[in-house]
Amino acid sequence: MLEARAAAVLEGDQRAFAAGIDPQSPAFGAKQTAVFVNLKPMPLASWSYAVDVPEDEITAEMRARYHADEIYAPVARLRYQFTDFDTHPTELRQLLTFVRRGTKWYLASDSDFDTPRRATARELWDFGPLAVVRTARSLVIGPVGRRAYLQSIARDTDAAVPKVSAIWGSEWSQRVVVLIPTSQEQVSDLIGAGMELSQIAAVAVSRVTGSGGAYRAVGSRVIVNPPNFDQLTPIGQRVVLVHEVTHVATRDATGPDVPAWLVEGFADYVGYRGTAIAVEVAARELAVDVRDDPDGLELPSEVDFHGDNPRLAQAYEGAWMAARMIAERHGEKRLVALYRAIGTTKGVGKDDAVRESLKKVLRTTPERFAADWRSYVVAAFG
């Protein structure tokens, strides 16, 4: 049945798609019809399903609601791939409910087992009609009726790609998928619950697939958070897009040991590079802190980058200053080399990976680096 459903999506056969939906679940059927229509503009290279075991437990309430001869609720995986933009399929968890009526099985729900921490993964086509703007470097997907806005995002994304490659190198796809939801709630649904978004203008996300230690980041996406992104100036929006495209480019090199100050600082460094935005403007919150309490400066820690940190701006600005200091004193090639060195260090833990890489690339220690950063920031704003 899932094979037939996948074929219907790829062939654009709405009748075949609808034939697999439970006729006694009209509300779900209406949602599925909308999803099918929303999928039509998508440039899909593949669409398939895999079924995992064990299945979820069927409740008495479900039995009473469906009045089916049999109910089956496995965890499934949807795999899809955008033509020319995804090198490997993206996998999305699906919590599906199937019902048997007589001799035929139907899909009756994809939300019976949703909880705040475990739910069917959603994509933009679950929310409403979509338009697609495609260029050689970007695939921008967003709401119908905002094509001019999507085209503007595509132009800025196209311009961001060579800026990132100029410093990081061209050994990445150099193609970016950008998703434009209509609300912050949709952003949360796309990335999963748990991330505070009130201070975030956009976010780069990837899904992880694989097993036995052979994991791969797939489905890299830049997701715009409209309430915050739209408040930025045009140059601010361009900086944010370059920042997020940098995350897409560096994803395969961003191992678990790369500290957040380097991940975010490097992305901001690339974002601000060549903009002529004054340091005092780009790091105005940090500048105030320096003048108020220069002795209290600390290189940002991992928790400082949590979305609910009221001093999140200072964390990003401090990280940017760290990357800026490395580039000024050692050159951009050393900045990139440090990132790659930490990302490829295996089996020693984050602290030792940072220590070894700082010694190897910059001939320094974490303690000396933190002290140099503090002096650098104070000299810039003191």
mmCIF file of C-alpha atoms in Angstrom, residues 51-369:
data_model
loop_
_atom_site.group_PDB
_atom_site.id
_atom_site.type_symbol
_atom_site.label_atom_id
_atom_site.label_comp_id
_atom_site.label_asym_id
_atom_site.label_seq_id
_atom_site.Cartn_x
_atom_site.Cartn_y
_atom_site.Cartn_z
ATOM 1 C CA VAL A 51 8.363 0.255 7.749
ATOM 2 C CA ASP A 52 10.082 -0.311 11.083
ATOM 3 C CA VAL A 53 9.167 -2.628 13.917
ATOM 4 C CA PRO A 54 7.901 -2.940 16.546
ATOM 5 C CA GLU A 55 4.575 -1.202 16.103
ATOM 6 C CA ASP A 56 2.845 1.084 18.576
ATOM 7 C CA GLU A 57 0.251 -0.359 20.945
ATOM 8 C CA ILE A 58 -3.349 -0.005 19.825
ATOM 9 C CA THR A 59 -5.530 1.569 22.518
ATOM 10 C CA ALA A 60 -9.132 0.761 23.364
ATOM 11 C CA GLU A 61 -10.073 4.312 22.372
ATOM 12 C CA MET A 62 -8.631 3.747 18.894
ATOM 13 C CA ARG A 63 -10.508 0.473 18.483
ATOM 14 C CA ALA A 64 -13.754 2.181 19.399
ATOM 15 C CA ARG A 65 -13.070 5.135 17.103
ATOM 16 C CA TYR A 66 -12.073 3.231 13.975
ATOM 17 C CA HIS A 67 -14.466 0.237 14.177
ATOM 18 C CA ALA A 68 -12.003 -1.614 11.957
ATOM 19 C CA ASP A 69 -11.490 -5.335 11.487
ATOM 20 C CA GLU A 70 -7.829 -4.858 12.321
ATOM 21 C CA ILE A 71 -5.514 -1.975 13.229
ATOM 22 C CA TYR A 72 -1.781 -1.798 12.668
ATOM 23 C CA ALA A 73 0.409 1.117 13.774
ATOM 24 C CA PRO A 74 4.067 0.804 12.762
ATOM 25 C CA VAL A 75 6.727 3.469 12.837
ATOM 26 C CA ALA A 76 7.599 4.207 9.223
ATOM 27 C CA ARG A 77 10.221 6.283 7.474
ATOM 28 C CA LEU A 78 9.434 8.550 4.558
ATOM 29 C CA ARG A 79 12.403 9.006 2.238
ATOM 30 C CA TYR A 80 12.394 11.765 -0.333
ATOM 31 C CA GLN A 81 14.931 13.602 -2.429
ATOM 32 C CA PHE A 82 14.835 16.916 -4.307
ATOM 33 C CA THR A 83 16.128 16.748 -7.872
ATOM 34 C CA ASP A 84 19.607 18.294 -8.239
ATOM 35 C CA PHE A 85 19.691 19.511 -4.620
ATOM 36 C CA ASP A 86 19.756 16.410 -2.402
ATOM 37 C CA THR A 87 22.646 14.011 -2.913
ATOM 38 C CA HIS A 88 20.975 11.455 -0.608
ATOM 39 C CA PRO A 89 17.358 10.956 0.492
ATOM 40 C CA THR A 90 16.089 12.715 3.583
ATOM 41 C CA GLU A 91 14.400 10.465 6.126
ATOM 42 C CA LEU A 92 11.371 11.562 8.145
ATOM 43 C CA ARG A 93 9.747 9.555 10.924
ATOM 44 C CA GLN A 94 6.087 8.741 10.333
ATOM 45 C CA LEU A 95 3.793 7.413 13.076
ATOM 46 C CA LEU A 96 1.117 5.794 10.927
ATOM 47 C CA THR A 97 -2.167 4.056 11.697
ATOM 48 C CA PHE A 98 -3.485 1.513 9.200
ATOM 49 C CA VAL A 99 -6.952 -0.060 9.355
ATOM 50 C CA ARG A 100 -8.311 -3.123 7.608
ATOM 51 C CA ARG A 101 -11.880 -3.023 6.396
ATOM 52 C CA GLY A 102 -12.820 -6.348 4.903
ATOM 53 C CA THR A 103 -9.948 -7.447 2.686
ATOM 54 C CA LYS A 104 -8.443 -4.001 2.116
ATOM 55 C CA TRP A 105 -6.041 -1.944 4.190
ATOM 56 C CA TYR A 106 -6.149 1.871 4.392
ATOM 57 C CA LEU A 107 -4.103 4.639 5.970
ATOM 58 C CA ALA A 108 -6.259 6.264 8.662
ATOM 59 C CA SER A 109 -3.950 8.670 10.554
ATOM 60 C CA ASP A 110 -0.438 9.999 10.941
ATOM 61 C CA SER A 111 -0.964 11.643 14.326
ATOM 62 C CA ASP A 112 -2.519 9.072 16.689
ATOM 63 C CA PHE A 113 0.763 8.646 18.559
ATOM 64 C CA ASP A 114 2.081 12.197 18.472
ATOM 65 C CA THR A 115 3.494 13.575 21.716
ATOM 66 C CA PRO A 116 5.564 16.718 22.378
ATOM 67 C CA ARG A 117 8.738 14.607 22.174
ATOM 68 C CA ARG A 118 7.727 12.061 19.534
ATOM 69 C CA ALA A 119 5.653 12.874 16.506
ATOM 70 C CA THR A 120 5.327 12.424 12.782
ATOM 71 C CA ALA A 121 7.861 14.745 11.180
ATOM 72 C CA ARG A 122 6.313 17.572 9.188
ATOM 73 C CA GLU A 123 7.380 19.385 6.047
ATOM 74 C CA LEU A 124 6.095 22.583 4.451
ATOM 75 C CA TRP A 125 3.560 20.706 2.334
ATOM 76 C CA ASP A 126 1.741 19.723 5.530
ATOM 77 C CA PHE A 127 0.841 23.376 6.182
ATOM 78 C CA GLY A 128 -0.540 24.917 2.991
ATOM 79 C CA PRO A 129 -0.221 25.631 -0.748
ATOM 80 C CA LEU A 130 3.333 26.217 -1.914
ATOM 81 C CA ALA A 131 5.291 28.028 -4.586
ATOM 82 C CA VAL A 132 8.791 27.082 -5.712
ATOM 83 C CA VAL A 133 11.553 29.331 -7.011
ATOM 84 C CA ARG A 134 14.468 27.415 -8.456
ATOM 85 C CA THR A 135 17.831 28.724 -9.651
ATOM 86 C CA ALA A 136 21.152 27.059 -10.354
ATOM 87 C CA ARG A 137 22.190 27.463 -6.697
ATOM 88 C CA SER A 138 18.996 27.664 -4.666
ATOM 89 C CA LEU A 139 15.641 26.005 -4.267
ATOM 90 C CA VAL A 140 13.318 28.273 -2.300
ATOM 91 C CA ILE A 141 9.974 26.883 -1.164
ATOM 92 C CA GLY A 142 7.333 29.020 0.490
ATOM 93 C CA PRO A 143 3.701 30.063 0.532
ATOM 94 C CA VAL A 144 1.733 30.763 -2.606
ATOM 95 C CA GLY A 145 1.167 34.482 -3.069
ATOM 96 C CA ARG A 146 4.656 35.523 -1.974
ATOM 97 C CA ARG A 147 6.600 34.686 -5.120
ATOM 98 C CA ALA A 148 8.373 38.055 -5.209
ATOM 99 C CA TYR A 149 9.547 37.458 -1.631
ATOM 100 C CA LEU A 150 10.753 33.966 -2.537
ATOM 101 C CA GLN A 151 12.595 35.359 -5.549
ATOM 102 C CA SER A 152 14.332 37.906 -3.328
ATOM 103 C CA ILE A 153 15.438 35.137 -0.955
ATOM 104 C CA ALA A 154 16.683 33.127 -3.940
ATOM 105 C CA ARG A 155 18.761 36.054 -5.203
ATOM 106 C CA ASP A 156 20.350 36.573 -1.800
ATOM 107 C CA THR A 157 20.988 32.845 -1.400
ATOM 108 C CA ASP A 158 22.574 32.687 -4.855
ATOM 109 C CA ALA A 159 24.868 35.541 -3.860
ATOM 110 C CA ALA A 160 25.688 33.850 -0.544
ATOM 111 C CA VAL A 161 26.988 30.611 -2.072
ATOM 112 C CA PRO A 162 30.153 32.032 -3.721
ATOM 113 C CA LYS A 163 30.852 34.148 -0.633
ATOM 114 C CA VAL A 164 30.926 30.991 1.465
ATOM 115 C CA SER A 165 32.961 29.037 -1.079
ATOM 116 C CA ALA A 166 35.518 31.868 -1.305
ATOM 117 C CA ILE A 167 36.663 31.147 2.247
ATOM 118 C CA TRP A 168 35.527 27.580 2.956
ATOM 119 C CA GLY A 169 36.321 26.097 -0.445
ATOM 120 C CA SER A 170 34.162 24.533 -3.130
ATOM 121 C CA GLU A 171 34.153 20.941 -1.810
ATOM 122 C CA TRP A 172 30.474 21.039 -0.953
ATOM 123 C CA SER A 173 27.312 20.872 -3.056
ATOM 124 C CA GLN A 174 27.100 24.679 -3.439
ATOM 125 C CA ARG A 175 23.327 24.285 -3.691
ATOM 126 C CA VAL A 176 20.957 25.305 -0.945
ATOM 127 C CA VAL A 177 17.332 24.528 -0.127
ATOM 128 C CA VAL A 178 15.548 27.336 1.720
ATOM 129 C CA LEU A 179 12.178 26.827 3.387
ATOM 130 C CA ILE A 180 9.885 29.772 4.104
ATOM 131 C CA PRO A 181 7.151 28.904 6.626
ATOM 132 C CA THR A 182 4.397 31.386 7.425
ATOM 133 C CA SER A 183 4.794 31.403 11.214
ATOM 134 C CA GLN A 184 7.166 30.627 14.044
ATOM 135 C CA GLU A 185 4.902 27.725 15.014
ATOM 136 C CA GLN A 186 5.534 26.147 11.638
ATOM 137 C CA VAL A 187 9.280 26.611 12.092
ATOM 138 C CA SER A 188 9.018 24.750 15.397
ATOM 139 C CA ASP A 189 7.059 21.936 13.744
ATOM 140 C CA LEU A 190 9.696 21.626 11.020
ATOM 141 C CA ILE A 191 12.693 21.381 13.334
ATOM 142 C CA GLY A 192 10.981 19.583 16.201
ATOM 143 C CA ALA A 193 9.947 20.821 19.616
ATOM 144 C CA GLY A 194 12.483 22.046 22.117
ATOM 145 C CA MET A 195 14.268 24.938 20.443
ATOM 146 C CA GLU A 196 13.466 28.461 21.605
ATOM 147 C CA LEU A 197 13.024 30.574 18.471
ATOM 148 C CA SER A 198 12.080 34.007 19.766
ATOM 149 C CA GLN A 199 15.584 35.397 19.094
ATOM 150 C CA ILE A 200 16.318 33.376 15.939
ATOM 151 C CA ALA A 201 15.935 34.855 12.432
ATOM 152 C CA ALA A 202 16.793 31.648 10.560
ATOM 153 C CA VAL A 203 18.224 28.238 11.291
ATOM 154 C CA ALA A 204 20.123 25.616 9.302
ATOM 155 C CA VAL A 205 19.073 22.037 9.988
ATOM 156 C CA SER A 206 20.042 18.575 8.788
ATOM 157 C CA ARG A 207 18.705 15.118 9.422
ATOM 158 C CA VAL A 208 21.051 12.295 10.370
ATOM 159 C CA THR A 209 20.825 8.869 8.781
ATOM 160 C CA GLY A 210 22.891 5.730 9.081
ATOM 161 C CA SER A 211 23.869 3.198 11.735
ATOM 162 C CA GLY A 212 26.853 1.446 13.275
ATOM 163 C CA GLY A 213 28.875 4.635 13.475
ATOM 164 C CA ALA A 214 28.453 5.384 9.750
ATOM 165 C CA TYR A 215 26.251 8.444 10.028
ATOM 166 C CA ARG A 216 25.589 11.032 7.360
ATOM 167 C CA ALA A 217 23.964 14.459 7.529
ATOM 168 C CA VAL A 218 21.256 14.639 4.861
ATOM 169 C CA GLY A 219 18.483 17.011 3.915
ATOM 170 C CA SER A 220 20.302 20.194 4.885
ATOM 171 C CA ARG A 221 17.834 23.063 4.869
ATOM 172 C CA VAL A 222 17.876 26.745 5.731
ATOM 173 C CA ILE A 223 14.604 27.586 7.457
ATOM 174 C CA VAL A 224 13.617 31.238 7.718
ATOM 175 C CA ASN A 225 11.754 32.365 10.850
ATOM 176 C CA PRO A 226 9.489 35.052 9.327
ATOM 177 C CA PRO A 227 8.559 37.104 12.428
ATOM 178 C CA ASN A 228 12.219 37.826 13.146
ATOM 179 C CA PHE A 229 13.761 37.654 9.683
ATOM 180 C CA ASP A 230 11.328 40.173 8.231
ATOM 181 C CA GLN A 231 12.270 42.742 10.874
ATOM 182 C CA LEU A 232 15.879 42.830 9.672
ATOM 183 C CA THR A 233 17.235 45.374 7.236
ATOM 184 C CA PRO A 234 18.056 44.065 3.739
ATOM 185 C CA ILE A 235 21.757 43.886 4.608
ATOM 186 C CA GLY A 236 20.908 42.158 7.877
ATOM 187 C CA GLN A 237 18.913 39.546 5.977
ATOM 188 C CA ARG A 238 21.822 38.960 3.625
ATOM 189 C CA VAL A 239 24.215 38.509 6.556
ATOM 190 C CA VAL A 240 21.849 35.957 8.117
ATOM 191 C CA LEU A 241 21.512 34.007 4.876
ATOM 192 C CA VAL A 242 25.289 33.877 4.382
ATOM 193 C CA HIS A 243 25.611 32.721 8.006
ATOM 194 C CA GLU A 244 23.124 29.880 7.482
ATOM 195 C CA VAL A 245 24.559 28.892 4.101
ATOM 196 C CA THR A 246 27.923 28.625 5.870
ATOM 197 C CA HIS A 247 26.381 26.084 8.234
ATOM 198 C CA VAL A 248 25.152 24.084 5.227
ATOM 199 C CA ALA A 249 28.614 24.161 3.630
ATOM 200 C CA THR A 250 30.439 23.165 6.824
ATOM 201 C CA ARG A 251 27.950 20.520 7.961
ATOM 202 C CA ASP A 252 30.077 17.505 7.072
ATOM 203 C CA ALA A 253 33.088 19.030 8.867
ATOM 204 C CA THR A 254 31.140 20.034 11.964
ATOM 205 C CA GLY A 255 31.791 17.072 14.205
ATOM 206 C CA PRO A 256 30.504 16.889 17.782
ATOM 207 C CA ASP A 257 33.761 18.292 19.146
ATOM 208 C CA VAL A 258 33.700 21.617 17.300
ATOM 209 C CA PRO A 259 32.795 24.175 19.998
ATOM 210 C CA ALA A 260 29.728 26.341 19.469
ATOM 211 C CA TRP A 261 31.809 29.525 19.622
ATOM 212 C CA LEU A 262 33.720 28.362 16.536
ATOM 213 C CA VAL A 263 30.658 27.017 14.688
ATOM 214 C CA GLU A 264 28.712 30.232 15.163
ATOM 215 C CA GLY A 265 31.687 32.579 15.150
ATOM 216 C CA PHE A 266 32.923 31.245 11.822
ATOM 217 C CA ALA A 267 29.446 31.518 10.282
ATOM 218 C CA ASP A 268 29.165 35.108 11.490
ATOM 219 C CA TYR A 269 32.667 35.873 10.247
ATOM 220 C CA VAL A 270 31.706 34.726 6.754
ATOM 221 C CA GLY A 271 28.391 36.553 7.038
ATOM 222 C CA TYR A 272 29.948 39.907 7.907
ATOM 223 C CA ARG A 273 32.968 39.464 5.648
ATOM 224 C CA GLY A 274 33.064 42.222 3.042
ATOM 225 C CA THR A 275 30.012 44.081 4.335
ATOM 226 C CA ALA A 276 31.839 47.101 5.810
ATOM 227 C CA ILE A 277 29.527 46.935 8.831
ATOM 228 C CA ALA A 278 31.347 48.580 11.734
ATOM 229 C CA VAL A 279 32.429 46.345 14.591
ATOM 230 C CA GLU A 280 30.622 48.602 17.060
ATOM 231 C CA VAL A 281 27.387 48.061 15.130
ATOM 232 C CA ALA A 282 27.728 44.312 14.597
ATOM 233 C CA ALA A 283 28.619 43.720 18.273
ATOM 234 C CA ARG A 284 26.831 46.561 20.008
ATOM 235 C CA GLU A 285 25.504 44.456 22.920
ATOM 236 C CA LEU A 286 28.957 43.044 23.618
ATOM 237 C CA ALA A 287 30.439 46.533 23.405
ATOM 238 C CA VAL A 288 28.120 47.717 26.173
ATOM 239 C CA ASP A 289 29.130 44.759 28.360
ATOM 240 C CA VAL A 290 32.814 45.470 27.837
ATOM 241 C CA ARG A 291 32.436 49.050 28.943
ATOM 242 C CA ASP A 292 30.313 48.050 31.947
ATOM 243 C CA ASP A 293 32.365 45.098 33.167
ATOM 244 C CA PRO A 294 35.526 44.266 31.180
ATOM 245 C CA ASP A 295 36.726 41.864 33.867
ATOM 246 C CA GLY A 296 33.594 39.729 33.471
ATOM 247 C CA LEU A 297 34.282 38.688 29.889
ATOM 248 C CA GLU A 298 34.264 34.948 29.167
ATOM 249 C CA LEU A 299 34.570 33.119 25.864
ATOM 250 C CA PRO A 300 31.020 31.856 25.146
ATOM 251 C CA SER A 301 30.241 28.325 26.327
ATOM 252 C CA GLU A 302 27.932 25.771 24.727
ATOM 253 C CA VAL A 303 24.949 26.701 26.907
ATOM 254 C CA ASP A 304 25.330 30.375 26.013
ATOM 255 C CA PHE A 305 23.989 29.552 22.544
ATOM 256 C CA HIS A 306 20.696 28.128 23.777
ATOM 257 C CA GLY A 307 17.781 30.052 22.297
ATOM 258 C CA ASP A 308 16.390 31.016 25.712
ATOM 259 C CA ASN A 309 19.586 32.770 26.819
ATOM 260 C CA PRO A 310 18.715 36.456 27.377
ATOM 261 C CA ARG A 311 22.324 37.256 26.451
ATOM 262 C CA LEU A 312 22.254 35.275 23.220
ATOM 263 C CA ALA A 313 23.313 38.310 21.182
ATOM 264 C CA GLN A 314 26.470 38.705 23.277
ATOM 265 C CA ALA A 315 27.287 35.007 22.777
ATOM 266 C CA TYR A 316 27.131 35.325 19.003
ATOM 267 C CA GLU A 317 29.041 38.590 19.038
ATOM 268 C CA GLY A 318 31.753 37.143 21.274
ATOM 269 C CA ALA A 319 32.061 34.123 18.992
ATOM 270 C CA TRP A 320 32.329 36.393 15.962
ATOM 271 C CA MET A 321 35.094 38.364 17.649
ATOM 272 C CA ALA A 322 36.984 35.129 18.323
ATOM 273 C CA ALA A 323 36.818 34.106 14.656
ATOM 274 C CA ARG A 324 37.701 37.656 13.609
ATOM 275 C CA MET A 325 40.746 37.648 15.881
ATOM 276 C CA ILE A 326 41.988 34.367 14.425
ATOM 277 C CA ALA A 327 41.569 35.626 10.864
ATOM 278 C CA GLU A 328 43.336 38.915 11.609
ATOM 279 C CA ARG A 329 46.265 37.389 13.485
ATOM 280 C CA HIS A 330 46.724 34.081 11.687
ATOM 281 C CA GLY A 331 44.885 34.450 8.390
ATOM 282 C CA GLU A 332 41.632 33.021 7.076
ATOM 283 C CA LYS A 333 43.288 29.782 5.993
ATOM 284 C CA ARG A 334 44.266 29.060 9.596
ATOM 285 C CA LEU A 335 40.715 29.856 10.733
ATOM 286 C CA VAL A 336 39.363 27.285 8.288
ATOM 287 C CA ALA A 337 42.139 24.845 9.202
ATOM 288 C CA LEU A 338 41.264 25.091 12.897
ATOM 289 C CA TYR A 339 37.605 24.346 12.168
ATOM 290 C CA ARG A 340 38.476 21.336 10.031
ATOM 291 C CA ALA A 341 41.112 20.079 12.490
ATOM 292 C CA ILE A 342 38.704 20.004 15.422
ATOM 293 C CA GLY A 343 35.963 18.491 13.281
ATOM 294 C CA THR A 344 38.133 15.582 12.176
ATOM 295 C CA THR A 345 39.727 14.802 15.544
ATOM 296 C CA LYS A 346 38.318 11.481 16.720
ATOM 297 C CA GLY A 347 38.015 9.691 20.022
ATOM 298 C CA VAL A 348 39.588 12.195 22.400
ATOM 299 C CA GLY A 349 36.605 14.273 23.545
ATOM 300 C CA LYS A 350 35.736 17.902 22.938
ATOM 301 C CA ASP A 351 38.214 19.488 25.362
ATOM 302 C CA ASP A 352 41.185 17.509 24.090
ATOM 303 C CA ALA A 353 40.149 17.967 20.457
ATOM 304 C CA VAL A 354 40.111 21.731 20.944
ATOM 305 C CA ARG A 355 43.386 21.686 22.868
ATOM 306 C CA GLU A 356 45.176 19.541 20.295
ATOM 307 C CA SER A 357 43.889 21.569 17.365
ATOM 308 C CA LEU A 358 44.705 24.943 18.920
ATOM 309 C CA LYS A 359 48.242 23.704 19.521
ATOM 310 C CA LYS A 360 48.611 22.271 16.040
ATOM 311 C CA VAL A 361 47.040 25.092 14.025
ATOM 312 C CA LEU A 362 47.566 28.252 16.102
ATOM 313 C CA ARG A 363 50.442 27.212 18.400
ATOM 314 C CA THR A 364 48.471 28.162 21.466
ATOM 315 C CA THR A 365 46.499 26.689 24.360
ATOM 316 C CA PRO A 366 42.807 27.120 25.278
ATOM 317 C CA GLU A 367 43.785 29.211 28.295
ATOM 318 C CA ARG A 368 46.060 31.517 26.305
ATOM 319 C CA PHE A 369 43.515 31.745 23.499
#
